[in-house]
Amino acid sequence: MPKPPEDSIDARLYNFPQLIEANHWAVDLETVKTNFQRYGLLDKQVQFVPGWFADTLPQVPIERIAVLRLDDDYYQSTMDILNNLYPRLMPGGYVIVDDWGLDQICGEKQAVIDYRNTHGIVDEIFEVDWQSVYWRKGLDSDV
Ligand SMILES: C[S@@+](CC[C@H](N)C(=O)[O-])C[C@H]1O[C@@H](n2cnc3c(N)ncnc32)[C@H](O)[C@@H]1O
């Protein structure tokens, strides 16, 4: 996880003892591949993009997205994803957002709200459970 600003809500999560103990979930690419393989999910369709979102997503070779799944926890990380990838989500495609119910310790929900407000996105948000929500990109979206 990137280090968030000290005075941000994300710093609460970043400073959790369990997260520090887990080295902020840092893991090498080989471990990620092995975990995909363990579940029979490692094939040529899977592309790994190592690096921070702000560095990788502007150039990532993805033209059209059907399902955009966010589980990055932090405000700026969520903005990096939405700014770069939401315009590539096809009308009728889905956004699934994790950590919606954890808005006291991380900024993912607030970033989604701010992005939607900035771009006038009014597609209805549906709850999956206490933690997650989703919406379907409107067929007439111009974002
Ligand atoms: C809660 S974990 C979830 C990972 C995965 N969805 C899972 O369930 O195993 C959050 C992940 O977001 C990644 N992340 C958050 N901000 C990032 C950023 N700015 N650039 C790259 N990765 C980021 C971290 O590396 C971390 O693995």
PDB file of C-alpha atoms and ligand atoms in Angstrom:
ATOM      1  CA  MET A   1       0.000   0.000   0.000  1.00  0.00           C
ATOM      2  CA  PRO A   2       1.277   3.515  -0.715  1.00  0.00           C
ATOM      3  CA  LYS A   3       1.877   5.726   2.315  1.00  0.00           C
ATOM      4  CA  PRO A   4      -1.107   8.106   2.628  1.00  0.00           C
ATOM      5  CA  PRO A   5      -0.859  11.689   3.958  1.00  0.00           C
ATOM      6  CA  GLU A   6      -0.479  11.677   7.764  1.00  0.00           C
ATOM      7  CA  ASP A   7      -3.584  13.808   8.346  1.00  0.00           C
ATOM      8  CA  SER A   8      -5.823  11.760   6.025  1.00  0.00           C
ATOM      9  CA  ILE A   9      -8.464   9.229   6.984  1.00  0.00           C
ATOM     10  CA  ASP A  10      -6.387   6.582   5.173  1.00  0.00           C
ATOM     11  CA  ALA A  11      -3.609   7.041   7.747  1.00  0.00           C
ATOM     12  CA  ARG A  12      -5.905   5.351  10.283  1.00  0.00           C
ATOM     13  CA  LEU A  13      -5.846   2.139   8.271  1.00  0.00           C
ATOM     14  CA  TYR A  14      -2.176   2.508   7.335  1.00  0.00           C
ATOM     15  CA  ASN A  15      -1.217   2.706  11.021  1.00  0.00           C
ATOM     16  CA  PHE A  16      -3.225  -0.335  12.124  1.00  0.00           C
ATOM     17  CA  PRO A  17      -0.799  -2.688  13.964  1.00  0.00           C
ATOM     18  CA  GLN A  18      -2.053  -5.667  11.914  1.00  0.00           C
ATOM     19  CA  LEU A  19      -1.238  -3.841   8.702  1.00  0.00           C
ATOM     20  CA  ILE A  20       2.217  -2.861   9.867  1.00  0.00           C
ATOM     21  CA  GLU A  21       2.801  -6.460  10.923  1.00  0.00           C
ATOM     22  CA  ALA A  22       1.695  -7.628   7.460  1.00  0.00           C
ATOM     23  CA  ASN A  23       4.136  -5.192   5.830  1.00  0.00           C
ATOM     24  CA  HIS A  24       1.173  -3.309   4.320  1.00  0.00           C
ATOM     25  CA  TRP A  25       0.335  -6.326   2.163  1.00  0.00           C
ATOM     26  CA  ALA A  26       3.501  -6.029   0.101  1.00  0.00           C
ATOM     27  CA  VAL A  27       3.998  -9.207  -1.921  1.00  0.00           C
ATOM     28  CA  ASP A  28       6.127 -10.170  -4.897  1.00  0.00           C
ATOM     29  CA  LEU A  29       4.755 -10.982  -8.335  1.00  0.00           C
ATOM     30  CA  GLU A  30       5.742 -14.657  -8.189  1.00  0.00           C
ATOM     31  CA  THR A  31       3.616 -15.135  -5.056  1.00  0.00           C
ATOM     32  CA  VAL A  32       0.646 -13.512  -6.774  1.00  0.00           C
ATOM     33  CA  LYS A  33       1.073 -15.786  -9.805  1.00  0.00           C
ATOM     34  CA  THR A  34       1.361 -18.867  -7.591  1.00  0.00           C
ATOM     35  CA  ASN A  35      -1.878 -17.928  -5.843  1.00  0.00           C
ATOM     36  CA  PHE A  36      -3.683 -17.530  -9.176  1.00  0.00           C
ATOM     37  CA  GLN A  37      -2.298 -20.894 -10.256  1.00  0.00           C
ATOM     38  CA  ARG A  38      -3.495 -22.563  -7.060  1.00  0.00           C
ATOM     39  CA  TYR A  39      -7.075 -21.780  -8.054  1.00  0.00           C
ATOM     40  CA  GLY A  40      -6.617 -22.701 -11.721  1.00  0.00           C
ATOM     41  CA  LEU A  41      -6.864 -19.054 -12.786  1.00  0.00           C
ATOM     42  CA  LEU A  42      -3.466 -18.489 -14.340  1.00  0.00           C
ATOM     43  CA  ASP A  43      -3.752 -18.480 -18.125  1.00  0.00           C
ATOM     44  CA  LYS A  44      -2.823 -16.208 -21.021  1.00  0.00           C
ATOM     45  CA  GLN A  45      -5.895 -14.050 -20.457  1.00  0.00           C
ATOM     46  CA  VAL A  46      -4.540 -12.802 -17.126  1.00  0.00           C
ATOM     47  CA  GLN A  47      -2.260  -9.760 -17.360  1.00  0.00           C
ATOM     48  CA  PHE A  48      -0.358  -8.508 -14.324  1.00  0.00           C
ATOM     49  CA  VAL A  49       0.477  -4.808 -14.053  1.00  0.00           C
ATOM     50  CA  PRO A  50       2.990  -4.255 -11.232  1.00  0.00           C
ATOM     51  CA  GLY A  51       3.471  -0.745  -9.850  1.00  0.00           C
ATOM     52  CA  TRP A  52       1.538   2.162  -8.393  1.00  0.00           C
ATOM     53  CA  PHE A  53      -1.748   2.963 -10.118  1.00  0.00           C
ATOM     54  CA  ALA A  54      -0.682   6.549 -10.825  1.00  0.00           C
ATOM     55  CA  ASP A  55       2.336   5.246 -12.774  1.00  0.00           C
ATOM     56  CA  THR A  56       0.777   2.266 -14.543  1.00  0.00           C
ATOM     57  CA  LEU A  57      -2.890   2.977 -15.262  1.00  0.00           C
ATOM     58  CA  PRO A  58      -2.490   5.942 -17.640  1.00  0.00           C
ATOM     59  CA  GLN A  59      -0.617   3.677 -20.093  1.00  0.00           C
ATOM     60  CA  VAL A  60      -2.171   0.299 -19.315  1.00  0.00           C
ATOM     61  CA  PRO A  61      -3.176  -1.430 -22.576  1.00  0.00           C
ATOM     62  CA  ILE A  62      -6.874  -1.846 -21.769  1.00  0.00           C
ATOM     63  CA  GLU A  63      -9.336  -0.305 -24.183  1.00  0.00           C
ATOM     64  CA  ARG A  64     -12.707  -1.513 -22.961  1.00  0.00           C
ATOM     65  CA  ILE A  65     -13.783  -2.692 -19.514  1.00  0.00           C
ATOM     66  CA  ALA A  66     -16.919  -4.711 -18.678  1.00  0.00           C
ATOM     67  CA  VAL A  67     -16.481  -5.014 -14.884  1.00  0.00           C
ATOM     68  CA  LEU A  68     -14.393  -2.579 -12.840  1.00  0.00           C
ATOM     69  CA  ARG A  69     -13.759  -3.972  -9.353  1.00  0.00           C
ATOM     70  CA  LEU A  70     -12.250  -1.576  -6.792  1.00  0.00           C
ATOM     71  CA  ASP A  71     -10.597  -2.877  -3.617  1.00  0.00           C
ATOM     72  CA  ASP A  72      -7.757  -0.446  -2.990  1.00  0.00           C
ATOM     73  CA  ASP A  73      -8.940   1.163   0.277  1.00  0.00           C
ATOM     74  CA  TYR A  74      -7.419   4.633  -0.107  1.00  0.00           C
ATOM     75  CA  TYR A  75      -8.805   7.947  -1.351  1.00  0.00           C
ATOM     76  CA  GLN A  76      -6.066   8.815  -3.846  1.00  0.00           C
ATOM     77  CA  SER A  77      -5.747   5.232  -5.085  1.00  0.00           C
ATOM     78  CA  THR A  78      -9.473   5.177  -5.821  1.00  0.00           C
ATOM     79  CA  MET A  79      -9.217   8.496  -7.659  1.00  0.00           C
ATOM     80  CA  ASP A  80      -6.284   7.148  -9.700  1.00  0.00           C
ATOM     81  CA  ILE A  81      -8.385   4.146 -10.726  1.00  0.00           C
ATOM     82  CA  LEU A  82     -11.538   6.085 -11.548  1.00  0.00           C
ATOM     83  CA  ASN A  83      -9.782   8.913 -13.395  1.00  0.00           C
ATOM     84  CA  ASN A  84      -7.915   6.446 -15.585  1.00  0.00           C
ATOM     85  CA  LEU A  85     -10.314   3.534 -15.985  1.00  0.00           C
ATOM     86  CA  TYR A  86     -13.914   4.717 -15.555  1.00  0.00           C
ATOM     87  CA  PRO A  87     -13.897   6.367 -19.009  1.00  0.00           C
ATOM     88  CA  ARG A  88     -12.933   2.952 -20.438  1.00  0.00           C
ATOM     89  CA  LEU A  89     -15.855   1.182 -18.737  1.00  0.00           C
ATOM     90  CA  MET A  90     -18.445   0.497 -21.420  1.00  0.00           C
ATOM     91  CA  PRO A  91     -21.978   1.858 -21.009  1.00  0.00           C
ATOM     92  CA  GLY A  92     -23.907  -0.973 -19.334  1.00  0.00           C
ATOM     93  CA  GLY A  93     -20.723  -2.151 -17.573  1.00  0.00           C
ATOM     94  CA  TYR A  94     -20.512  -2.583 -13.819  1.00  0.00           C
ATOM     95  CA  VAL A  95     -18.481  -0.943 -11.047  1.00  0.00           C
ATOM     96  CA  ILE A  96     -18.120  -2.958  -7.819  1.00  0.00           C
ATOM     97  CA  VAL A  97     -16.720  -1.081  -4.818  1.00  0.00           C
ATOM     98  CA  ASP A  98     -15.284  -2.753  -1.728  1.00  0.00           C
ATOM     99  CA  ASP A  99     -14.792  -1.095   1.679  1.00  0.00           C
ATOM    100  CA  TRP A 100     -17.969   1.018   1.418  1.00  0.00           C
ATOM    101  CA  GLY A 101     -18.756   0.209   5.036  1.00  0.00           C
ATOM    102  CA  LEU A 102     -15.268   1.067   6.241  1.00  0.00           C
ATOM    103  CA  ASP A 103     -15.515   4.811   5.684  1.00  0.00           C
ATOM    104  CA  GLN A 104     -14.341   5.540   9.249  1.00  0.00           C
ATOM    105  CA  ILE A 105     -10.876   4.165   8.500  1.00  0.00           C
ATOM    106  CA  CYS A 106     -10.337   4.555   4.762  1.00  0.00           C
ATOM    107  CA  GLY A 107     -11.241   7.003   2.003  1.00  0.00           C
ATOM    108  CA  GLU A 108     -12.390   4.726  -0.818  1.00  0.00           C
ATOM    109  CA  LYS A 109     -16.088   5.566  -0.365  1.00  0.00           C
ATOM    110  CA  GLN A 110     -15.471   9.322  -0.187  1.00  0.00           C
ATOM    111  CA  ALA A 111     -13.395   9.217  -3.374  1.00  0.00           C
ATOM    112  CA  VAL A 112     -16.198   7.393  -5.199  1.00  0.00           C
ATOM    113  CA  ILE A 113     -18.739   9.968  -3.985  1.00  0.00           C
ATOM    114  CA  ASP A 114     -16.473  12.865  -5.029  1.00  0.00           C
ATOM    115  CA  TYR A 115     -15.780  11.335  -8.461  1.00  0.00           C
ATOM    116  CA  ARG A 116     -19.479  10.714  -9.086  1.00  0.00           C
ATOM    117  CA  ASN A 117     -20.362  14.280  -8.034  1.00  0.00           C
ATOM    118  CA  THR A 118     -17.613  15.818 -10.177  1.00  0.00           C
ATOM    119  CA  HIS A 119     -18.797  13.915 -13.241  1.00  0.00           C
ATOM    120  CA  GLY A 120     -22.532  14.117 -12.582  1.00  0.00           C
ATOM    121  CA  ILE A 121     -22.907  10.347 -12.300  1.00  0.00           C
ATOM    122  CA  VAL A 122     -26.353   9.558 -10.922  1.00  0.00           C
ATOM    123  CA  ASP A 123     -26.617   5.836 -11.713  1.00  0.00           C
ATOM    124  CA  GLU A 124     -28.283   4.147  -8.727  1.00  0.00           C
ATOM    125  CA  ILE A 125     -25.954   2.538  -6.167  1.00  0.00           C
ATOM    126  CA  PHE A 126     -26.999  -0.906  -4.914  1.00  0.00           C
ATOM    127  CA  GLU A 127     -25.741  -2.515  -1.713  1.00  0.00           C
ATOM    128  CA  VAL A 128     -24.224  -5.993  -1.961  1.00  0.00           C
ATOM    129  CA  ASP A 129     -23.714  -6.330   1.789  1.00  0.00           C
ATOM    130  CA  TRP A 130     -22.493  -4.103   4.654  1.00  0.00           C
ATOM    131  CA  GLN A 131     -19.143  -3.761   2.949  1.00  0.00           C
ATOM    132  CA  SER A 132     -19.709  -3.536  -0.797  1.00  0.00           C
ATOM    133  CA  VAL A 133     -21.811  -1.704  -3.362  1.00  0.00           C
ATOM    134  CA  TYR A 134     -22.151  -1.621  -7.136  1.00  0.00           C
ATOM    135  CA  TRP A 135     -23.695   0.406  -9.925  1.00  0.00           C
ATOM    136  CA  ARG A 136     -24.265  -0.066 -13.624  1.00  0.00           C
ATOM    137  CA  LYS A 137     -22.913   2.613 -15.940  1.00  0.00           C
ATOM    138  CA  GLY A 138     -25.806   4.286 -17.709  1.00  0.00           C
ATOM    139  CA  LEU A 139     -26.248   3.562 -21.413  1.00  0.00           C
ATOM    140  CA  ASP A 140     -26.286   7.320 -22.063  1.00  0.00           C
ATOM    141  CA  SER A 141     -23.170   8.079 -19.969  1.00  0.00           C
ATOM    142  CA  ASP A 142     -20.800  10.624 -21.427  1.00  0.00           C
ATOM    143  CA  VAL A 143     -17.946  10.050 -18.901  1.00  0.00           C
TER     144      VAL A 143
HETATM  145  C1  LIG B   1      -7.286  -4.591   0.576  1.00  0.00           C
HETATM  146  S1  LIG B   1      -6.004  -5.054  -0.563  1.00  0.00           S
HETATM  147  C2  LIG B   1      -6.995  -5.983  -1.666  1.00  0.00           C
HETATM  148  C3  LIG B   1      -6.253  -6.791  -2.637  1.00  0.00           C
HETATM  149  C4  LIG B   1      -7.112  -7.814  -3.385  1.00  0.00           C
HETATM  150  N1  LIG B   1      -8.322  -7.223  -3.936  1.00  0.00           N
HETATM  151  C5  LIG B   1      -7.439  -8.948  -2.467  1.00  0.00           C
HETATM  152  O1  LIG B   1      -8.578  -9.070  -2.012  1.00  0.00           O
HETATM  153  O2  LIG B   1      -6.539  -9.732  -2.210  1.00  0.00           O
HETATM  154  C6  LIG B   1      -5.710  -3.509  -1.332  1.00  0.00           C
HETATM  155  C7  LIG B   1      -4.704  -3.572  -2.440  1.00  0.00           C
HETATM  156  O3  LIG B   1      -4.695  -2.351  -3.146  1.00  0.00           O
HETATM  157  C8  LIG B   1      -3.381  -2.124  -3.616  1.00  0.00           C
HETATM  158  N2  LIG B   1      -3.213  -0.675  -3.805  1.00  0.00           N
HETATM  159  C9  LIG B   1      -3.789   0.332  -3.085  1.00  0.00           C
HETATM  160  N3  LIG B   1      -3.395   1.513  -3.552  1.00  0.00           N
HETATM  161  C10 LIG B   1      -2.568   1.272  -4.607  1.00  0.00           C
HETATM  162  C11 LIG B   1      -1.871   2.105  -5.522  1.00  0.00           C
HETATM  163  N4  LIG B   1      -1.940   3.443  -5.433  1.00  0.00           N
HETATM  164  N5  LIG B   1      -1.141   1.515  -6.487  1.00  0.00           N
HETATM  165  C12 LIG B   1      -1.068   0.165  -6.572  1.00  0.00           C
HETATM  166  N6  LIG B   1      -1.713  -0.687  -5.743  1.00  0.00           N
HETATM  167  C13 LIG B   1      -2.457  -0.136  -4.767  1.00  0.00           C
HETATM  168  C14 LIG B   1      -2.458  -2.679  -2.569  1.00  0.00           C
HETATM  169  O4  LIG B   1      -1.295  -3.162  -3.137  1.00  0.00           O
HETATM  170  C15 LIG B   1      -3.297  -3.822  -1.968  1.00  0.00           C
HETATM  171  O5  LIG B   1      -2.876  -5.051  -2.462  1.00  0.00           O
END
